[in-house]
Short mmCIF file of C-alpha atoms in Angstrom, two decimals:
data_model
loop_
_atom_site.label_atom_id
_atom_site.label_comp_id
_atom_site.label_asym_id
_atom_site.label_seq_id
_atom_site.Cartn_x
_atom_site.Cartn_y
_atom_site.Cartn_z
CA MET A 106 54.18 31.49 -0.01
CA ALA A 107 57.09 31.46 -2.48
CA SER A 108 60.69 30.68 -1.17
CA LEU A 109 62.06 33.82 -2.84
CA GLU A 110 59.61 35.97 -0.95
CA LEU A 111 60.65 34.34 2.31
CA ILE A 112 64.34 35.02 1.61
CA ALA A 113 63.81 38.51 0.65
CA VAL A 114 61.66 39.29 3.79
CA VAL A 115 64.38 37.54 6.07
CA ALA A 116 67.23 39.41 4.37
CA VAL A 117 65.32 42.76 4.77
CA GLY A 118 64.54 42.01 8.28
CA VAL A 119 68.17 41.01 9.19
CA LEU A 120 69.49 44.22 7.66
CA LEU A 121 66.92 46.60 9.24
CA MET A 122 67.06 45.00 12.70
CA GLY A 123 70.67 44.91 12.53
CA TRP A 124 70.90 48.65 11.74
CA LEU A 125 68.35 49.50 14.51
CA SER A 126 70.24 47.42 17.13
CA ARG A 127 73.45 49.49 16.39
CA ARG A 128 71.55 52.77 16.54
CA THR A 129 69.62 52.11 19.59
CA GLY A 130 71.70 49.58 21.59
CA LEU A 131 68.60 47.30 21.90
CA SER A 132 69.18 43.48 21.91
CA GLU A 133 69.58 42.27 18.38
CA PRO A 134 68.11 38.91 18.78
CA LEU A 135 65.08 40.29 20.60
CA LEU A 136 64.52 42.81 17.57
CA LEU A 137 65.04 40.10 15.01
CA LEU A 138 62.42 37.84 17.00
CA GLY A 139 59.90 40.65 17.12
CA ALA A 140 60.28 41.54 13.53
CA GLY A 141 59.60 37.84 12.64
CA CYS A 142 56.70 37.84 14.84
CA LEU A 143 55.26 40.88 13.02
CA VAL A 144 55.90 39.21 9.68
CA GLY A 145 54.16 36.00 10.85
CA LEU A 146 50.98 38.04 11.66
CA THR A 147 50.63 39.16 7.91
CA PRO A 148 48.29 37.05 5.59
CA PRO A 149 50.99 35.79 3.22
CA PHE A 150 52.96 34.22 6.04
CA ALA A 151 50.04 32.94 8.11
CA SER A 152 50.62 29.45 7.03
CA PHE A 153 54.39 29.45 7.38
CA ALA A 154 55.77 26.29 8.88
CA LEU A 155 59.46 26.29 9.93
CA SER A 156 60.90 23.09 8.47
CA PRO A 157 62.91 21.05 11.20
CA GLU A 158 65.07 19.50 8.35
CA VAL A 159 66.17 22.98 7.23
CA VAL A 160 67.37 23.93 10.74
CA LEU A 161 68.92 20.64 11.68
CA PHE A 162 70.46 19.81 8.40
CA LEU A 163 71.36 23.18 6.89
CA PHE A 164 71.53 25.84 9.49
CA LEU A 165 72.94 23.63 12.42
CA PRO A 166 76.04 22.07 10.79
CA ALA A 167 77.25 25.37 9.43
CA LEU A 168 76.90 27.35 12.69
CA LEU A 169 78.44 24.52 14.84
CA TYR A 170 81.34 24.22 12.50
CA TRP A 171 82.16 28.06 12.65
CA GLU A 172 81.89 28.07 16.47
CA ALA A 173 84.08 25.14 16.63
CA VAL A 174 86.78 26.41 14.44
CA THR A 175 86.89 29.62 16.20
CA SER A 176 87.10 28.02 19.62
CA SER A 177 90.17 27.50 21.74
CA VAL A 178 91.28 23.84 21.82
CA ARG A 179 93.52 24.62 24.76
CA GLU A 180 90.78 26.31 26.92
CA ILE A 181 88.45 23.41 26.01
CA ARG A 182 91.06 20.82 27.31
CA ASP A 183 91.72 22.90 30.47
CA ASN A 184 88.05 23.18 31.28
CA PHE A 185 86.89 19.96 29.84
CA ARG A 186 85.33 18.66 33.10
CA SER A 187 83.13 21.67 33.59
CA ILE A 188 82.08 21.44 29.79
CA ALA A 189 81.31 17.74 29.98
CA LEU A 190 79.17 18.12 33.19
CA GLN A 191 77.14 20.99 31.64
CA SER A 192 76.77 19.50 28.27
CA THR A 193 75.57 16.18 29.82
CA GLY A 194 74.52 16.52 33.37
CA LEU A 195 73.09 19.83 33.18
CA VAL A 196 71.07 18.68 30.17
CA LEU A 197 69.72 15.67 31.94
CA ALA A 198 68.79 17.68 34.95
CA THR A 199 67.04 20.33 32.98
CA ALA A 200 65.12 17.62 31.01
CA VAL A 201 64.04 15.94 34.27
CA ALA A 202 63.05 19.20 35.89
CA VAL A 203 60.94 20.33 32.95
CA ALA A 204 59.43 16.93 32.60
CA ALA A 205 58.49 17.06 36.38
CA VAL A 206 56.82 20.48 36.13
CA ALA A 207 54.98 19.50 32.93
CA HIS A 208 53.66 16.27 34.55
CA ALA A 209 52.47 18.16 37.60
CA LEU A 210 50.41 20.40 35.24
CA GLY A 211 48.85 17.46 33.63
CA TYR A 212 50.95 16.25 30.83
CA GLY A 213 51.63 12.59 30.39
CA TRP A 214 55.07 11.42 31.40
CA PRO A 215 56.26 10.52 27.74
CA VAL A 216 55.26 13.83 26.35
CA ALA A 217 56.70 15.56 29.49
CA PHE A 218 60.09 13.94 28.70
CA VAL A 219 59.83 14.94 25.08
CA LEU A 220 59.35 18.56 26.26
CA GLY A 221 62.34 18.31 28.59
CA ALA A 222 64.53 16.97 25.85
CA VAL A 223 63.41 19.64 23.69
CA LEU A 224 64.10 22.54 26.12
CA ALA A 225 67.13 21.15 27.65
CA PRO A 226 69.95 22.58 25.47
CA THR A 227 71.05 26.16 25.22
CA ASP A 228 71.24 27.72 21.76
CA ALA A 229 74.62 28.21 20.31
CA ALA A 230 73.35 31.02 18.13
CA ALA A 231 71.65 32.88 20.97
CA VAL A 232 74.50 32.38 23.30
CA ALA A 233 77.03 33.68 20.79
CA ALA A 234 74.84 36.65 20.01
CA VAL A 235 74.87 38.00 23.60
CA ALA A 236 77.92 36.84 25.43
CA ARG A 237 80.83 38.22 23.53
CA ALA A 238 81.81 40.64 26.21
CA MET A 239 82.93 37.80 28.60
CA PRO A 240 86.45 36.69 29.47
CA ARG A 241 88.07 34.05 27.02
CA ARG A 242 87.89 31.19 29.46
CA ILE A 243 84.13 31.81 30.43
CA LEU A 244 83.11 32.41 26.67
CA THR A 245 84.89 29.30 25.73
CA VAL A 246 82.98 27.19 28.38
CA LEU A 247 79.69 28.52 27.33
CA ARG A 248 80.19 28.28 23.68
CA THR A 249 81.57 24.68 23.77
CA GLU A 250 78.62 23.81 26.16
CA SER A 251 76.17 25.17 23.62
CA LEU A 252 77.98 23.01 20.86
CA LEU A 253 77.87 19.82 22.65
CA ASN A 254 74.67 19.88 24.68
CA ASP A 255 72.69 19.95 21.41
CA GLY A 256 74.16 16.34 20.86
CA THR A 257 73.20 15.20 24.34
CA ALA A 258 69.51 16.67 23.87
CA LEU A 259 68.95 15.27 20.46
CA VAL A 260 69.89 11.78 21.55
CA LEU A 261 67.57 12.21 24.52
CA LEU A 262 64.92 13.48 22.38
CA ALA A 263 65.17 10.51 20.05
CA VAL A 264 64.73 8.17 22.84
CA ALA A 265 61.83 10.12 24.29
CA VAL A 266 60.10 10.16 20.82
CA ASP A 267 60.59 6.36 20.43
CA ALA A 268 58.78 6.03 23.90
CA VAL A 269 55.94 8.13 22.56
CA THR A 270 55.54 6.81 18.97
CA ASP A 271 56.30 3.18 19.67
CA GLU A 272 54.43 3.45 23.06
CA ARG A 273 57.22 1.54 24.94
CA PRO A 274 58.34 2.48 28.55
CA PHE A 275 61.31 4.78 29.09
CA SER A 276 64.51 2.90 29.85
CA TRP A 277 67.66 4.51 31.48
CA SER A 278 69.89 1.69 30.59
CA GLY A 279 68.92 1.98 26.84
CA THR A 280 69.20 5.66 27.01
CA ALA A 281 72.67 5.35 28.49
CA VAL A 282 73.77 2.99 25.78
CA ALA A 283 72.21 5.28 23.19
CA PHE A 284 74.30 8.32 24.55
CA ALA A 285 77.65 6.28 24.75
CA GLY A 286 77.21 5.01 21.06
CA SER A 287 76.06 8.32 19.63
CA TYR A 288 78.94 10.23 21.36
CA ALA A 289 81.73 7.77 20.54
CA GLY A 290 80.41 7.36 16.90
CA GLY A 291 80.10 11.08 16.38
CA VAL A 292 83.64 11.84 17.72
CA LEU A 293 85.16 9.17 15.32
CA ALA A 294 83.20 10.15 12.41
CA GLY A 295 84.04 13.74 12.71
CA GLY A 296 87.71 13.26 13.46
CA ALA A 297 87.96 10.71 10.47
CA VAL A 298 86.56 13.25 8.16
CA ALA A 299 88.86 16.18 9.33
CA LEU A 300 92.04 13.87 9.01
CA LEU A 301 90.85 12.66 5.54
CA LEU A 302 90.43 16.35 4.31
CA ILE A 303 94.13 17.40 5.47
CA PRO A 304 95.80 15.94 2.27
CA VAL A 305 93.01 17.25 0.19
CA ARG A 306 93.60 20.94 1.67
CA ARG A 307 97.36 20.55 1.06
CA ARG A 308 96.82 19.76 -2.62
CA LEU A 309 94.10 22.40 -3.61
CA PRO A 310 95.80 24.94 -5.93
CA ASP A 311 93.24 27.58 -5.65
CA PRO A 312 92.05 29.86 -2.62
CA LEU A 313 88.51 29.76 -3.95
CA LEU A 314 88.46 25.88 -3.95
CA HIS A 315 89.59 26.06 -0.44
CA SER A 316 86.64 28.21 0.41
CA VAL A 317 84.26 25.84 -1.26
CA LEU A 318 85.74 22.80 0.67
CA SER A 319 85.46 24.99 3.81
CA VAL A 320 81.64 25.35 3.16
CA ALA A 321 81.30 21.80 2.31
CA THR A 322 83.28 20.41 5.32
CA PRO A 323 80.55 20.67 8.09
CA PHE A 324 78.03 18.79 5.81
CA LEU A 325 80.70 16.20 4.91
CA ALA A 326 80.94 15.53 8.54
CA TYR A 327 77.35 15.92 9.53
CA LEU A 328 75.82 13.63 6.99
CA PRO A 329 77.77 10.35 7.16
CA ALA A 330 77.38 10.51 11.09
CA GLU A 331 73.58 10.94 10.77
CA LEU A 332 73.55 8.04 8.07
CA LEU A 333 75.32 5.99 10.66
CA HIS A 334 72.87 7.03 13.34
CA VAL A 335 75.45 8.62 15.54
CA SER A 336 75.59 12.33 16.74
CA GLY A 337 75.95 14.58 13.69
CA VAL A 338 76.54 17.39 16.14
CA LEU A 339 79.53 15.82 17.70
CA ALA A 340 80.83 14.89 14.44
CA VAL A 341 80.83 18.62 13.11
CA VAL A 342 82.16 19.90 16.42
CA THR A 343 84.98 17.27 16.40
CA CYS A 344 85.79 18.01 12.83
CA GLY A 345 86.07 21.76 13.56
CA LEU A 346 88.25 21.49 16.43
CA VAL A 347 90.72 18.97 14.37
CA THR A 348 90.73 21.54 11.68
CA THR A 349 91.51 24.29 13.94
CA ARG A 350 94.52 22.17 15.21
CA PHE A 351 95.95 21.20 11.73
CA GLY A 352 94.58 24.32 9.82
CA PRO A 353 97.66 26.72 10.31
CA ARG A 354 99.96 24.20 8.51
CA VAL A 355 97.66 23.08 5.67
CA ILE A 356 95.64 26.24 4.64
CA GLY A 357 97.43 29.17 2.98
CA PRO A 358 96.86 32.80 3.78
CA ASP A 359 94.90 33.61 0.76
CA ALA A 360 92.52 30.81 1.28
CA ARG A 361 92.17 31.61 4.86
CA ILE A 362 91.49 35.34 4.52
CA GLN A 363 88.85 34.48 1.90
CA ALA A 364 87.39 31.69 4.03
CA VAL A 365 87.09 33.73 7.22
CA ALA A 366 85.62 36.69 5.47
CA PHE A 367 83.00 34.32 4.03
CA TRP A 368 82.18 32.70 7.35
CA GLU A 369 81.91 35.90 9.30
CA VAL A 370 79.21 37.01 7.06
CA SER A 371 77.47 33.74 6.52
CA SER A 372 77.42 32.86 10.32
CA TYR A 373 75.92 36.33 11.10
CA LEU A 374 73.27 35.95 8.36
CA LEU A 375 72.46 32.43 9.49
CA ASN A 376 72.20 33.25 13.17
CA SER A 377 70.06 36.50 12.53
CA ALA A 378 67.80 34.69 9.83
CA LEU A 379 67.10 31.79 12.57
CA PHE A 380 65.73 34.36 14.86
CA VAL A 381 63.48 35.89 12.22
CA LEU A 382 62.22 32.46 11.17
CA VAL A 383 61.32 31.60 14.87
CA GLY A 384 59.43 34.75 15.17
CA ILE A 385 57.58 34.09 12.09
CA GLN A 386 56.63 30.51 13.41
CA LEU A 387 55.32 32.01 16.77
CA PRO A 388 51.76 33.18 15.54
CA SER A 389 51.11 29.80 13.71
CA ALA A 390 52.07 28.00 16.97
CA VAL A 391 49.56 29.92 18.93
CA ARG A 392 46.72 29.29 16.25
CA ALA A 393 47.68 25.47 16.22
CA LEU A 394 47.06 25.16 19.84
CA THR A 395 43.83 23.06 20.29
CA SER A 396 44.43 20.54 22.98
CA VAL A 397 44.54 22.75 25.89
CA SER A 398 43.29 26.40 26.26
CA LEU A 399 45.62 29.39 25.55
CA VAL A 400 45.38 30.65 29.17
CA GLN A 401 46.53 27.09 30.47
CA ALA A 402 49.20 26.69 28.04
CA THR A 403 50.54 30.19 28.82
CA PHE A 404 50.59 29.33 32.43
CA ALA A 405 52.21 26.07 31.75
CA ALA A 406 54.97 27.78 29.59
CA LEU A 407 55.67 30.32 32.19
CA ALA A 408 56.13 27.55 34.85
CA VAL A 409 58.23 25.59 32.51
CA SER A 410 60.40 28.77 31.83
CA VAL A 411 61.00 29.06 35.58
CA ALA A 412 62.12 25.51 35.66
CA VAL A 413 64.59 26.00 32.82
CA ILE A 414 66.10 29.21 34.25
CA GLY A 415 65.99 27.91 37.95
CA THR A 416 67.56 24.54 37.10
CA ARG A 417 70.60 26.18 35.42
CA ILE A 418 70.98 28.59 38.35
CA ALA A 419 70.67 25.86 40.95
CA TRP A 420 73.17 23.75 39.02
CA PHE A 421 75.88 26.53 38.89
CA TYR A 422 75.51 27.15 42.68
CA SER A 423 75.62 23.68 43.68
CA VAL A 424 77.52 21.28 41.46
CA PRO A 425 80.79 23.24 41.24
CA TYR A 426 80.96 23.48 44.96
CA LEU A 427 80.58 19.70 45.27
CA VAL A 428 83.31 19.37 42.88
CA ARG A 429 85.48 21.58 44.93
CA LEU A 430 84.94 19.31 47.86
CA LEU A 431 86.13 16.29 45.88
CA ASP A 432 89.11 18.10 43.91
CA ARG A 433 91.39 19.96 46.10
CA ARG A 434 94.40 20.01 43.83
CA PRO A 435 96.25 23.50 43.71
CA LEU A 436 95.82 23.87 40.03
CA GLN A 437 91.96 23.61 40.39
CA ARG A 438 91.99 26.03 43.30
CA GLU A 439 93.68 28.56 41.01
CA ARG A 440 90.98 28.28 38.43
CA ARG A 441 88.06 28.82 40.94
CA ILE A 442 85.82 31.84 40.27
CA THR A 443 83.60 33.70 42.90
CA GLY A 444 79.83 33.24 43.14
CA ARG A 445 79.45 36.76 41.62
CA GLN A 446 81.54 35.72 38.58
CA ARG A 447 79.47 32.37 38.43
CA LEU A 448 76.16 34.21 37.90
CA PRO A 449 77.02 35.11 34.06
CA LEU A 450 77.36 31.32 33.53
CA ALA A 451 74.08 30.61 35.16
CA TRP A 452 72.41 33.48 33.34
CA ALA A 453 73.45 32.49 29.83
CA GLY A 454 70.66 29.93 29.32
CA MET A 455 68.87 31.20 26.17
CA ARG A 456 66.99 28.92 24.03
CA GLY A 457 66.50 29.16 20.48
CA ALA A 458 65.72 27.88 16.87
CA ILE A 459 67.30 24.49 17.74
CA SER A 460 64.66 23.74 20.42
CA LEU A 461 61.81 24.84 18.12
CA ALA A 462 63.10 22.59 15.28
CA ALA A 463 63.51 19.63 17.75
CA ALA A 464 59.77 20.28 18.95
CA LEU A 465 58.66 20.21 15.36
CA THR A 466 60.22 16.83 14.60
CA VAL A 467 57.88 15.21 17.04
CA PRO A 468 55.56 13.04 15.07
CA ALA A 469 51.94 13.70 14.96
CA THR A 470 50.90 10.01 15.20
CA THR A 471 52.27 6.81 16.81
CA ALA A 472 53.53 3.70 15.14
CA GLU A 473 50.04 2.23 15.70
CA GLY A 474 48.45 5.31 14.11
CA HIS A 475 47.23 7.03 17.15
CA VAL A 476 47.43 10.77 17.58
CA VAL A 477 50.20 12.06 19.64
CA GLY A 478 48.28 14.08 22.19
CA GLN A 479 49.45 17.45 23.28
CA ARG A 480 52.09 17.76 20.42
CA ASP A 481 50.60 21.24 19.78
CA ALA A 482 51.27 22.17 23.22
CA VAL A 483 54.82 21.02 23.19
CA VAL A 484 55.44 23.30 20.19
CA PHE A 485 53.54 26.19 21.78
CA LEU A 486 55.41 25.81 25.17
CA THR A 487 58.82 25.39 23.42
CA ALA A 488 58.06 28.90 21.34
CA VAL A 489 56.95 30.74 24.59
CA VAL A 490 60.09 29.43 26.58
CA ILE A 491 62.44 30.72 23.75
CA VAL A 492 60.72 34.03 23.86
CA VAL A 493 60.85 34.24 27.58
CA THR A 494 64.49 33.32 27.89
CA LEU A 495 65.48 35.76 25.26
CA VAL A 496 63.34 38.41 26.91
CA VAL A 497 64.44 37.87 30.38
CA LEU A 498 68.03 36.72 30.05
CA GLY A 499 69.47 38.13 26.80
CA PRO A 500 69.10 41.88 27.43
CA THR A 501 70.13 41.54 31.03
CA LEU A 502 73.19 39.37 30.43
CA PRO A 503 75.60 42.40 29.64
CA ALA A 504 74.65 43.96 33.15
CA VAL A 505 75.24 40.56 34.80
CA VAL A 506 78.67 40.35 32.99
CA ARG A 507 79.63 43.90 34.21
CA ARG A 508 78.41 43.29 37.77
CA ALA A 509 80.63 40.19 37.85
CA ARG A 510 83.76 42.30 37.59
CA PHE A 511 85.83 39.90 35.69
CA PRO A 512 89.55 40.64 35.88
CA GLU A 513 91.17 41.63 32.60
CA ASP A 514 92.68 38.71 30.61
CA ALA A 515 96.22 39.41 31.41
CA ASP A 516 97.31 36.01 29.97
CA LYS A 517 96.15 36.92 26.45
CA SER A 518 98.26 40.05 26.50
CA ALA A 519 101.41 38.27 27.97
CA GLU A 520 100.76 35.70 25.07
CA LEU A 521 100.59 38.37 22.49
CA THR A 522 103.82 39.87 23.78
CA LEU A 523 105.51 36.42 23.82
CA VAL A 524 104.55 35.72 20.22
CA ARG A 525 105.91 39.13 19.06
CA CYS A 526 109.12 38.46 20.82
CA ARG A 527 109.58 34.91 19.66
CA MET A 528 108.65 35.66 16.15
CA SER A 529 111.15 38.71 15.86
CA SER A 530 114.01 36.59 17.69
CA ALA A 531 113.23 33.62 15.13
CA ALA A 532 113.28 35.99 12.21
CA LEU A 533 116.52 37.85 13.22
CA HIS A 534 118.17 34.49 13.71
CA ALA A 535 117.30 33.17 10.29
CA LEU A 536 117.83 36.52 8.51
CA PRO A 537 121.47 36.23 7.77
CA GLU A 538 121.27 32.83 6.15
CA LEU A 539 118.13 33.69 4.41
CA ALA A 540 119.77 36.97 3.00
CA GLN A 541 122.69 35.13 1.60
CA ARG A 542 120.50 32.46 0.14
CA PHE A 543 118.45 35.18 -1.94
CA GLY A 544 121.45 37.46 -2.64
CA VAL A 545 120.12 40.33 -0.71
CA ALA A 546 122.37 43.48 -0.37
CA GLU A 547 123.94 44.15 3.10
CA GLN A 548 122.26 47.55 3.30
CA ASP A 549 118.85 45.98 2.76
CA THR A 550 119.44 43.36 5.22
CA ARG A 551 120.32 45.89 7.94
CA ARG A 552 117.32 47.89 7.20
CA MET A 553 115.21 44.74 7.65
CA VAL A 554 117.02 44.04 10.88
CA GLN A 555 115.84 47.48 11.93
CA ASP A 556 112.39 46.98 10.76
CA ILE A 557 111.93 43.86 12.74
CA GLU A 558 113.52 45.26 15.89
CA ASP A 559 111.40 48.26 15.80
CA ARG A 560 108.34 45.81 15.26
CA THR A 561 106.98 47.91 12.24
CA ALA A 562 106.07 46.65 8.85
CA PRO A 563 107.57 48.42 5.90
CA ALA A 564 105.45 51.10 4.57
CA PRO A 565 102.75 50.08 2.07
CA GLY A 566 103.51 52.97 -0.28
CA ALA A 567 107.34 52.48 -0.44
CA ALA A 568 109.04 52.17 -3.62
CA ARG A 569 109.02 48.75 -5.40
CA ARG A 570 111.50 46.25 -3.77
CA GLN A 571 113.91 44.06 -5.59
CA GLU A 572 112.68 40.50 -6.09
CA SER A 573 115.43 39.04 -3.88
CA VAL A 574 114.18 41.29 -0.78
CA ARG A 575 110.62 40.31 -1.53
CA ARG A 576 111.60 36.60 -1.48
CA LEU A 577 113.53 37.17 1.83
CA GLU A 578 110.51 38.81 3.37
CA LEU A 579 108.27 35.98 2.54
CA ALA A 580 110.83 33.45 3.84
CA LEU A 581 110.90 35.48 7.13
CA LEU A 582 107.20 35.34 7.29
CA ARG A 583 107.28 31.47 7.07
CA VAL A 584 109.75 31.50 9.93
CA LYS A 585 107.43 33.63 11.97
CA ARG A 586 104.52 31.54 11.07
CA ASP A 587 106.26 28.39 12.21
CA THR A 588 107.15 29.87 15.40
CA LEU A 589 103.72 30.93 16.06
CA THR A 590 102.41 27.41 15.46
CA ASP A 591 104.96 25.72 17.52
CA LEU A 592 104.14 28.05 20.46
CA ARG A 593 100.53 27.12 19.97
CA ASP A 594 101.71 23.42 19.76
CA ALA A 595 103.63 23.56 22.92
CA GLY A 596 100.74 25.13 24.96
CA ARG A 597 102.48 28.37 25.38
CA ILE A 598 99.76 30.50 23.57
CA ASP A 599 96.11 29.90 22.97
CA ASP A 600 94.28 29.23 19.61
CA ILE A 601 92.61 32.54 19.79
CA VAL A 602 96.03 34.43 20.15
CA LEU A 603 97.40 32.40 17.21
CA ARG A 604 94.37 33.43 15.03
CA SER A 605 94.81 37.05 16.09
CA VAL A 606 98.43 37.10 14.93
CA GLN A 607 97.77 34.82 12.09
CA ARG A 608 95.55 37.17 10.57
CA MET A 609 98.18 39.98 10.44
CA LEU A 610 100.80 37.68 8.92
CA ASP A 611 98.16 36.56 6.22
CA VAL A 612 97.60 40.17 5.18
CA GLU A 613 101.26 40.87 5.12
CA GLU A 614 101.97 37.69 2.98
CA VAL A 615 99.20 38.41 0.65
CA ARG A 616 100.40 42.07 0.14
CA LEU A 617 103.87 40.79 -0.68
CA ARG A 618 102.66 38.04 -3.04
CA GLY A 619 100.56 40.44 -4.85
CA LYS A 620 103.77 42.34 -5.93
CA ALA A 621 104.63 39.39 -8.15
CA GLY A 622 101.09 38.19 -9.06
CA PRO A 623 99.15 35.34 -7.38
CA PRO A 624 101.15 32.56 -6.22
CA ALA A 625 101.24 29.14 -8.05
CA GLY A 626 99.80 27.29 -5.04
CA SER A 627 98.13 28.68 -1.94
CA ALA A 628 98.62 25.58 0.30
CA VAL A 629 101.18 25.94 2.92
CA THR A 630 104.33 23.90 2.24
CA PRO A 631 104.90 21.61 5.41
CA ARG A 632 108.21 22.14 7.17
CA ARG A 633 111.09 19.39 6.91
CA ARG A 634 112.07 18.31 10.31
#
């Protein structure tokens, strides 16, 4: 099967299923998975094998990076304990529960732990595709969990695979050391790459080159981490979060608008393509099953699916209440949610392509040349659990979110109001001095004061302004942009609010710059303090 044929089929499938989802309201991931499964039943794609290297080294870094740079650093910091518990403790609990069920059904402990590690993490693409309607805080917790638990699961998988292929006993102490080293190394590697790229971003003269660097950044973080045998997942996530923190000061509006447009299209295409590719793989996973009967494997897959879903529900209705008993601080009491509002967190446990790619990385033979028994069953069970979680959890999650009756995010509205007021105040304060510097006539200055006070942008079709007025407007935009970033740095507003307002400022600055042709450089000049 030619690669071009596969690309064409995936692209057409993504386009058609996206259109059908919007016309019918059906779950888009489920439609994409079904379309892929139908493609996998056709003779040209009967021998298709999803390469785990493609998923882990091409799809995963790009998707993780975009999810990280669009996350809220403040919300992650405020909810760090919950995120850390879910991305480590819940992963381990799920792996143990799945391994116990698999072992009870006749699978050896080493293979059972491999299966547990494979199915332990939720999938960032699957969660992002169906959880958009949740409040900012809940959505941030889910997205960050799905970013970080991949790192925990892949480290656990490496330990379990070593136990299978080297035929050595499992060691909790060795696993703990591997976790600590992989996590710390991944964070350091990702942070170092992000900081090294800051001066590069300042000096790039062309928005197009900024976009190229944006595309390369997740791979520049992932590859060195993997070569150092630390967590590439943590490296990419850390790099994305550091970039989110420093990006507003070092990336110009032209480059940001171009990069955001590219990543929005690319992330959607990559997410959708993964669902199609997993669907294409499903028929071959069924055909490759030889170690056990199809009936036995299907029963085992359903039992493991219950373990995966049940463990997550049990976690969210037990561990948070234990934490409440230990932490009685007033601040923590204010952040508590009801049992009904906790259900969407427990219900967002979809698995996806990362689990299937992890299953496919399990070697077929041990270091001694012995065949790894039941590897085909691991791949089959993983594929079925992915389908079950997408079918059961995905389409019903919106109804669960509605039933939770989350209150409106009043903080976001208040922060947006704060931003507008502070930016207008800062611009009005700086206007007289800047108008004098650029030689703007008094009547034009008064009109701009009125524009700012009315919070209305000048009409796009107005007559061409004098160069001095245009320069004044650009200077005022820089004042507003500095005020916006200062509010974020002080913790008064969230990164999500910053990006919302920043997009409007970027569009306005690009419009103003367009009146005099492209700027000499797109990087933002840092303020002097």
